[in-house]
Amino acid sequence: MNVLVYLVPMALALGLTGLAAFLWSLRAGQYEDMDGAALRILDNDDMGDNTQGGR
Amino acid sequence: MAETLDLSLFVRHHEGTAHMDLAVEGVGCAACIRKIEGGLKRIPGVVEARLNFTNRRLAVDWREDELAAADVIAALEDIGYQAHPFEPERAEAEEAQHMRWLVKCLAVAGFAAMNVMLLSVSVWSGNLDMSQETRDFFHWLSAMIALPAAAYAGRPFFQSAWRAIKARALNMDVPISLGVIAALGMSLVETAGHAHHAYFDSAMMLLFFLLCGRTLDHAMRRKTRAVAGNLAALKADFAHRFEAGEVVRVPAAALRSGDRLLLRPGDRVPADGVVLSGTSEIDDSLVTGETARRAAVAGAAIHAGSVNFSGTLTMRVTAAGTGTLIDEVERLLEKAVTAKSRYVRLADRAARLYAPMVHATAALTLVGWLAAGASAHDAIVTAIAVLIITCPCALALAIPAVQVVASGALFRAGVILNAGDAIERLAEIDTVIFDKTGTLTLPEPRVDNAAKLPPDLLERAARLALSSRHPLAAAVAREARARIPCEGAIEEAGQGVRAMIDGAEARLGKPAFCGIPDEAQDASGVSTIAFSHAGRAVTLTVQQKTRPDAAGTVAALRARGLDLLILSGDRPAAVAPIAAHLGIADWRGGLNPAEKIAAIEALKAKGRRILMVGDGLNDAPALAAAHVSLSPISAADITQAHADAVFLGERLAPVLDAVTIAADARRLMQQNLWLAAIYNAVAVPVAILGYATPLIAAAAMSGSSILVTLNALRVGVRKGSSAEPAGALATAGAP
């Protein structure tokens, strides 16, 4: 059972990472426009912009 | 149109950059995003343009020294989109904030529920050969996760319960909070005492399920609120204000008392006031329901919402409440709103019945076990297990789940809810009262004899009509299939418009203007307009027409066993034919707002529950006095604010849909309450006898919650009867 000593904290840390990532994405406004995000990905005209460090 | 447009009301400034929010019409596909954002960003001076596709709103930032707000709107028009500036409401920002808070709580509760459940399952499956140290370790670990998580994620419930207790009331959050706190406290004590069972998982799962329901409920409300906000922006009126001898176009919301305005034919009066100069006819149908126009000369009072029909007027804005009609309406409104008893929602009624019962059962369990000779510890543990298992997970989800699905179904049918409890009240009605003008009839007049006219002439007349602002021409223009105006059209004031079509002159306007002898006009609200082209001439009759599906909808409402009435502010002679056409025997015309209320109060005194459907300013008090109220999107602003729901489009069917969906929803709410009651009837004896292990509690709670949620989904399943989304909805932000 000694294996629990590091397995349980590891599992919790992974879970907390997920939670933190979700809270970050929420704060960054990634859920403000769900329909738009689905469509923006189809738009490949921004490829050129990206290479120049565009938005 | 070289007039200045003043949009300073909508622009916010920040360190040299300006920001404006716009509701955009006609956004429908992925390409629109790129066209709008790309098109705007190419304009020098624009810093950022971001379109939110979900709610069809555009946020634009630009450098103030390089660009003006009107340029942004003009640029969008060039790209091909109508944009309407828009004052973000405080309430909307607060709701967005609340939503983020709920989602954060949900995320924390979800994380905790999953991890605690992982630990709990290990304990349950290993309880036989697990050493006491390992079990205690798992329980302490659960406590360390669950306690802070519950303190964070439980706040929506704890705060609401605390508010209720402070107000000496009971709501569903009181038993929820008590159950959660009791479960956590007891589990902590049990863990300290090396016991076999702890209920951390039940508490966290309960919070997670309930937060799911609450978040969905809130998301649905936000969505309808956003659409309603867009529609308001689309509808917002502009006024032409004299500023130092110049005419400036300003949003109606920026008008102040004392402003002098120019009213051109076809303009909607943007604010209450008096006529200073000019003569014209005023169409008051949105204000009083009267379809015959009245003459307006200097000194006449005119009301916001009326339409200036024939001549150009100048007017002065007067402070709200000085007009006699507005005065009366506001006084009646105040009375009706204060007299309205607060409706007790089904969920709160259930909570009042349920909470004392649960707590009494837990207390009796405690006393019973003590009397039977059990130790104090065992008796308390069993009593708390009763509290946990009865913790109203299913009960608290039973109604919100239905509410979410029902408001989604209503939304698709073109009905936007203003009031949260409107669905429950809609389900209780037995009488429907209609206003006539703008409710049973279309808000704008139509060409009555369109079917009898040669189609090619009608099409040309309609195209020519696109060049005129006159209300009669606007009615003719609605018949046009192709919305391409004639080139070189010339408007002759007070006569009509003319243009060359296919090498021959076409004229649209007064019969004499088109070479037809003028007929005597009667006062029945029927107007005539003539069209001539290449030697052919026709007369078009324009009048208020009933909504295309009014007869069918009225018949369907009657088939549901509802009593139907018409209470109109229009002359009886104008109401009678419509009532006869729709087969409504019970009608009254020529009523003022006070008489409408009196009629409603008389019915209420007989125990009737009334749905009032109306759009005029004169209907606003009646809407507030009725049990529940609906108004079309074309209604006057005050009226819409007092309606419990607003419906979109030209058809009357949304009224029927609203009644049907609400009745369905109420049936399912009651079914859900029964399901929750049956669940309790089975689970409580098990708990009282002391068999409610954490495993059983977890299975019972999640099972019942899923059951009521699935049952709630049935509201939307019913045949998509007339759920064709209204055109306005598509442009205003429907999915």
Coordinates of N, CA and C in Angstrom, one line a residue, chain A residues 1 4-5 8-9 11-12 14-17 19 22-23 26-27 29 32-37 39-40 42-46 55, chain B residues 29-30 33-34 37 41 47-48 50-56 100 103-104 107-108 111 115 118-119 134 137-138 141 145 222 735:
Chain A
M1 N 0.8 -1.2 0.0 CA 0.0 0.0 0.0 C 0.9 1.3 0.0
L4 N 0.5 4.1 -2.6 CA -0.5 5.2 -2.5 C 0.1 6.5 -2.1
V5 N 1.2 6.5 -1.4 CA 1.8 7.7 -0.9 C 2.2 8.7 -2.0
V8 N -1.6 8.7 -5.0 CA -2.7 9.6 -4.7 C -2.4 11.1 -4.9
P9 N -1.3 11.6 -4.4 CA -1.0 13.0 -4.7 C -0.8 13.3 -6.2
A11 N -2.4 11.7 -8.6 CA -3.7 11.7 -9.2 C -4.4 13.1 -8.9
L12 N -4.3 13.5 -7.7 CA -4.9 14.8 -7.3 C -4.3 16.0 -8.0
L14 N -2.9 15.9 -11.0 CA -3.4 15.9 -12.3 C -4.8 16.5 -12.4
G15 N -5.6 16.1 -11.5 CA -7.0 16.6 -11.5 C -7.0 18.1 -11.3
L16 N -6.2 18.6 -10.3 CA -6.1 20.0 -10.1 C -5.6 20.8 -11.3
T17 N -4.7 20.2 -12.0 CA -4.2 20.8 -13.3 C -5.3 21.0 -14.2
L19 N -8.5 21.2 -13.5 CA -9.4 22.3 -13.0 C -8.8 23.7 -13.2
F22 N -9.2 24.7 -16.8 CA -10.6 25.0 -17.1 C -10.9 26.5 -16.6
L23 N -10.5 26.7 -15.4 CA -10.7 28.0 -14.8 C -10.0 29.1 -15.6
L26 N -11.9 29.7 -18.8 CA -13.1 30.5 -18.5 C -12.8 32.0 -18.3
R27 N -11.7 32.2 -17.6 CA -11.3 33.6 -17.4 C -10.9 34.3 -18.7
G29 N -12.2 34.0 -21.4 CA -13.3 34.3 -22.3 C -13.5 33.3 -23.4
E32 N -17.2 32.5 -24.3 CA -18.1 33.6 -24.6 C -18.8 33.5 -25.9
D33 N -18.2 32.8 -26.9 CA -18.7 32.7 -28.2 C -18.5 31.3 -28.8
M34 N -19.3 30.4 -28.3 CA -19.1 28.9 -28.6 C -19.4 28.7 -30.1
D35 N -20.4 29.3 -30.6 CA -20.8 29.1 -32.0 C -19.7 29.7 -33.0
G36 N -19.2 30.8 -32.6 CA -18.2 31.5 -33.4 C -17.0 30.7 -33.5
A37 N -16.5 30.1 -32.4 CA -15.3 29.4 -32.3 C -15.4 28.2 -33.3
L39 N -16.9 28.0 -36.0 CA -16.8 28.4 -37.4 C -15.5 29.0 -37.8
R40 N -14.9 29.7 -36.8 CA -13.6 30.4 -37.0 C -12.5 29.4 -37.5
L42 N -12.8 27.0 -39.4 CA -12.9 26.7 -40.8 C -12.2 27.8 -41.7
D43 N -11.9 28.9 -41.1 CA -11.4 30.0 -41.8 C -9.9 29.9 -41.9
N44 N -9.3 29.6 -43.1 CA -7.9 29.5 -43.1 C -7.2 30.7 -43.7
D45 N -7.9 31.8 -43.9 CA -7.3 33.0 -44.4 C -6.3 33.7 -43.4
D46 N -6.4 33.2 -42.1 CA -5.6 33.8 -41.1 C -4.2 33.2 -41.1
R55 N -2.9 38.3 -34.7 CA -3.7 37.9 -33.6 C -4.0 36.4 -33.6
Chain B
C29 N -23.3 32.9 -41.4 CA -22.4 31.9 -41.7 C -20.9 32.3 -41.4
A30 N -20.0 31.3 -41.6 CA -18.6 31.5 -41.2 C -18.0 32.7 -42.0
I33 N -18.2 36.3 -40.5 CA -17.2 36.7 -39.5 C -16.0 37.4 -40.2
R34 N -15.5 36.7 -41.2 CA -14.3 37.2 -41.8 C -14.6 38.5 -42.6
E37 N -15.1 41.3 -39.8 CA -13.9 41.7 -39.0 C -12.8 42.2 -40.0
K41 N -11.2 45.9 -40.1 CA -9.8 46.1 -39.7 C -9.0 46.8 -40.8
V47 N -9.0 49.8 -34.5 CA -8.0 49.0 -33.7 C -8.3 47.6 -33.6
E48 N -9.6 47.3 -33.3 CA -10.0 45.9 -33.1 C -11.5 45.8 -33.5
R50 N -14.4 42.6 -33.2 CA -14.6 41.2 -32.9 C -16.1 40.9 -32.9
L51 N -16.4 40.0 -33.7 CA -17.8 39.6 -33.8 C -18.1 38.4 -32.9
N52 N -19.1 38.5 -32.1 CA -19.5 37.4 -31.3 C -20.6 36.7 -32.1
F53 N -20.3 35.5 -32.6 CA -21.3 34.9 -33.5 C -22.5 34.3 -32.7
T54 N -22.3 34.0 -31.4 CA -23.3 33.4 -30.6 C -24.5 34.4 -30.4
N55 N -24.1 35.6 -30.0 CA -25.2 36.6 -29.8 C -25.3 37.7 -30.9
R56 N -24.5 37.5 -32.0 CA -24.6 38.4 -33.1 C -24.3 39.9 -32.7
R100 N -20.4 33.3 -14.8 CA -19.1 32.9 -14.7 C -18.9 32.3 -13.3
V103 N -20.4 28.8 -13.1 CA -19.6 27.8 -13.8 C -18.3 27.5 -13.0
K104 N -17.7 28.5 -12.4 CA -16.6 28.2 -11.5 C -17.0 27.3 -10.4
A107 N -17.4 23.8 -11.8 CA -16.1 23.2 -12.1 C -15.5 22.6 -10.8
V108 N -15.5 23.4 -9.7 CA -14.9 22.9 -8.5 C -15.7 21.8 -7.9
F111 N -14.9 18.6 -10.0 CA -13.6 18.1 -9.7 C -13.7 17.3 -8.4
N115 N -13.2 13.2 -7.7 CA -12.1 12.6 -6.9 C -12.6 11.9 -5.6
L118 N -14.0 8.6 -6.5 CA -12.9 7.7 -6.8 C -12.5 7.0 -5.5
L119 N -12.3 7.9 -4.5 CA -11.8 7.4 -3.2 C -12.9 6.5 -2.5
T134 N -5.8 2.4 6.1 CA -6.0 2.8 4.7 C -7.3 3.5 4.6
F137 N -7.2 6.9 6.0 CA -6.5 7.7 5.1 C -7.4 8.2 4.0
F138 N -8.1 7.3 3.4 CA -9.0 7.7 2.3 C -10.1 8.6 2.7
L141 N -8.6 12.0 3.3 CA -8.3 12.6 2.0 C -9.6 13.2 1.4
I145 N -10.6 17.2 0.4 CA -11.1 17.7 -0.9 C -12.4 18.3 -0.7
R222 N -30.0 33.8 -20.0 CA -29.0 34.7 -20.6 C -29.2 34.8 -22.1
P735 N -29.8 30.1 -32.8 CA -28.7 29.2 -33.2 C -29.0 28.7 -34.6

